[in-house]
């Protein structure tokens, strides 16, 4: 069993910052890509940013220059630093990981439970 637990969401004003964290735990052999998605009310879930085990990153156009994704491979943790937040960034943010589970080896796509980010004055 592999689990992802997110933290760091909350209510902030426009222009402020938040840092999300997502820690993976369980029978993990290795983790390939780790990603952050978000889903705003009434909208489809969309990719925000992703990072490979080697550190290559990818961002949605809407967050480029404001958000930074990073990871600590030793701790199986991914972060999302969100700066200059806008009301349109309001959403539930989900962590996603492409994981090789150990005992026996099996590749899994794992999702966290989500953390709410609200940007409002």
mmCIF file of C-alpha atoms in Angstrom:
data_model
loop_
_atom_site.group_PDB
_atom_site.id
_atom_site.type_symbol
_atom_site.label_atom_id
_atom_site.label_comp_id
_atom_site.label_asym_id
_atom_site.label_seq_id
_atom_site.Cartn_x
_atom_site.Cartn_y
_atom_site.Cartn_z
ATOM 1 C CA UNK A 1 0.000 0.000 0.000
ATOM 2 C CA UNK A 2 1.244 3.473 -0.901
ATOM 3 C CA UNK A 3 -0.271 6.690 0.400
ATOM 4 C CA UNK A 4 0.165 10.391 -0.378
ATOM 5 C CA UNK A 5 -0.605 12.955 2.300
ATOM 6 C CA UNK A 6 -0.836 16.636 1.372
ATOM 7 C CA UNK A 7 -0.548 19.614 3.688
ATOM 8 C CA UNK A 8 -0.184 23.376 3.529
ATOM 9 C CA UNK A 9 -3.457 24.564 2.068
ATOM 10 C CA UNK A 10 -5.431 27.441 3.507
ATOM 11 C CA UNK A 11 -6.951 30.865 3.017
ATOM 12 C CA UNK A 12 -4.729 33.682 1.768
ATOM 13 C CA UNK A 13 -5.198 37.089 0.208
ATOM 14 C CA UNK A 14 -4.314 37.881 -3.400
ATOM 15 C CA UNK A 15 -0.580 38.404 -3.832
ATOM 16 C CA UNK A 16 0.366 36.225 -0.886
ATOM 17 C CA UNK A 17 2.197 32.883 -0.893
ATOM 18 C CA UNK A 18 1.600 29.304 0.212
ATOM 19 C CA UNK A 19 3.735 26.182 0.198
ATOM 20 C CA UNK A 20 2.138 22.795 -0.299
ATOM 21 C CA UNK A 21 3.804 19.546 0.710
ATOM 22 C CA UNK A 22 3.024 15.969 -0.232
ATOM 23 C CA UNK A 23 4.698 13.020 1.451
ATOM 24 C CA UNK A 24 4.560 9.488 0.087
ATOM 25 C CA UNK A 25 4.691 6.534 2.434
ATOM 26 C CA UNK A 26 4.301 2.784 2.319
ATOM 27 C CA UNK A 27 5.960 0.009 0.369
ATOM 28 C CA UNK A 28 7.852 2.225 -2.071
ATOM 29 C CA UNK A 29 10.620 0.955 -4.311
ATOM 30 C CA UNK A 30 10.957 4.162 -6.309
ATOM 31 C CA UNK A 31 8.936 7.142 -7.469
ATOM 32 C CA UNK A 32 9.095 8.434 -11.015
ATOM 33 C CA UNK A 33 7.133 11.585 -11.802
ATOM 34 C CA UNK A 34 5.387 13.539 -9.019
ATOM 35 C CA UNK A 35 2.771 16.100 -9.917
ATOM 36 C CA UNK A 36 0.322 18.633 -8.575
ATOM 37 C CA UNK A 37 -3.149 18.920 -10.066
ATOM 38 C CA UNK A 38 -5.976 21.222 -9.090
ATOM 39 C CA UNK A 39 -9.725 21.267 -9.480
ATOM 40 C CA UNK A 40 -11.728 24.435 -9.117
ATOM 41 C CA UNK A 41 -15.502 24.345 -8.456
ATOM 42 C CA UNK A 42 -17.357 23.396 -11.606
ATOM 43 C CA UNK A 43 -14.174 22.768 -13.577
ATOM 44 C CA UNK A 44 -12.173 19.749 -14.647
ATOM 45 C CA UNK A 45 -9.028 18.693 -12.835
ATOM 46 C CA UNK A 46 -5.962 20.192 -14.493
ATOM 47 C CA UNK A 47 -2.223 19.658 -14.276
ATOM 48 C CA UNK A 48 -0.431 22.452 -12.428
ATOM 49 C CA UNK A 49 3.155 21.213 -12.366
ATOM 50 C CA UNK A 50 5.176 18.019 -12.484
ATOM 51 C CA UNK A 51 8.730 16.933 -11.716
ATOM 52 C CA UNK A 52 10.666 13.824 -12.655
ATOM 53 C CA UNK A 53 12.991 11.926 -10.343
ATOM 54 C CA UNK A 54 15.850 13.642 -12.134
ATOM 55 C CA UNK A 55 14.443 17.103 -11.470
ATOM 56 C CA UNK A 56 12.983 18.026 -14.855
ATOM 57 C CA UNK A 57 9.926 20.221 -14.403
ATOM 58 C CA UNK A 58 6.830 21.146 -16.355
ATOM 59 C CA UNK A 59 4.285 23.896 -15.591
ATOM 60 C CA UNK A 60 0.870 24.976 -16.756
ATOM 61 C CA UNK A 61 1.067 28.294 -18.587
ATOM 62 C CA UNK A 62 -1.210 29.883 -15.996
ATOM 63 C CA UNK A 63 1.307 29.343 -13.169
ATOM 64 C CA UNK A 64 4.664 29.793 -14.943
ATOM 65 C CA UNK A 65 6.820 32.313 -13.132
ATOM 66 C CA UNK A 66 4.676 32.165 -9.978
ATOM 67 C CA UNK A 67 4.762 28.513 -8.867
ATOM 68 C CA UNK A 68 7.806 26.322 -8.277
ATOM 69 C CA UNK A 69 7.722 22.544 -7.893
ATOM 70 C CA UNK A 70 10.541 20.716 -6.114
ATOM 71 C CA UNK A 71 11.119 17.360 -4.464
ATOM 72 C CA UNK A 72 13.195 15.646 -1.824
ATOM 73 C CA UNK A 73 13.835 12.166 -3.174
ATOM 74 C CA UNK A 74 15.306 10.931 0.104
ATOM 75 C CA UNK A 75 12.044 11.786 1.884
ATOM 76 C CA UNK A 76 9.689 10.898 -0.994
ATOM 77 C CA UNK A 77 8.225 14.370 -0.741
ATOM 78 C CA UNK A 78 7.171 16.929 -3.328
ATOM 79 C CA UNK A 79 6.561 20.617 -2.722
ATOM 80 C CA UNK A 80 4.697 23.368 -4.531
ATOM 81 C CA UNK A 81 5.745 26.920 -3.710
ATOM 82 C CA UNK A 82 2.971 29.242 -4.825
ATOM 83 C CA UNK A 83 3.718 32.964 -5.003
ATOM 84 C CA UNK A 84 1.663 35.927 -6.186
ATOM 85 C CA UNK A 85 -1.519 33.956 -5.707
ATOM 86 C CA UNK A 86 -4.633 35.041 -7.574
ATOM 87 C CA UNK A 87 -8.317 34.366 -6.881
ATOM 88 C CA UNK A 88 -8.357 32.109 -9.939
ATOM 89 C CA UNK A 89 -5.840 29.833 -8.192
ATOM 90 C CA UNK A 90 -8.590 28.856 -5.746
ATOM 91 C CA UNK A 91 -9.051 25.096 -5.990
ATOM 92 C CA UNK A 92 -8.504 21.767 -4.311
ATOM 93 C CA UNK A 93 -4.898 20.792 -5.007
ATOM 94 C CA UNK A 94 -4.106 17.115 -5.439
ATOM 95 C CA UNK A 95 -0.760 15.361 -5.313
ATOM 96 C CA UNK A 96 -0.127 12.568 -7.822
ATOM 97 C CA UNK A 97 2.753 10.116 -8.052
ATOM 98 C CA UNK A 98 3.916 7.438 -10.474
ATOM 99 C CA UNK A 99 5.200 4.829 -8.035
ATOM 100 C CA UNK A 100 6.930 1.464 -8.203
ATOM 101 C CA UNK A 101 5.582 -0.409 -5.202
ATOM 102 C CA UNK A 102 7.829 -3.030 -3.670
ATOM 103 C CA UNK A 103 7.068 -6.637 -2.643
ATOM 104 C CA UNK A 104 6.382 -7.631 -5.479
ATOM 105 C CA UNK A 105 7.209 -4.818 -7.883
ATOM 106 C CA UNK A 106 4.116 -3.156 -9.260
ATOM 107 C CA UNK A 107 3.655 0.218 -10.905
ATOM 108 C CA UNK A 108 0.892 2.352 -9.422
ATOM 109 C CA UNK A 109 -0.622 5.773 -9.990
ATOM 110 C CA UNK A 110 -1.411 7.202 -6.558
ATOM 111 C CA UNK A 111 -3.474 10.262 -5.604
ATOM 112 C CA UNK A 112 -3.618 12.228 -2.395
ATOM 113 C CA UNK A 113 -6.832 13.312 -0.718
ATOM 114 C CA UNK A 114 -6.477 16.948 -1.728
ATOM 115 C CA UNK A 115 -5.902 20.194 0.119
ATOM 116 C CA UNK A 116 -8.007 23.321 -0.339
ATOM 117 C CA UNK A 117 -6.381 26.589 -1.367
ATOM 118 C CA UNK A 118 -8.592 29.664 -1.223
ATOM 119 C CA UNK A 119 -7.365 33.031 -2.484
ATOM 120 C CA UNK A 120 -9.723 35.808 -1.486
ATOM 121 C CA UNK A 121 -9.687 39.309 -0.071
#
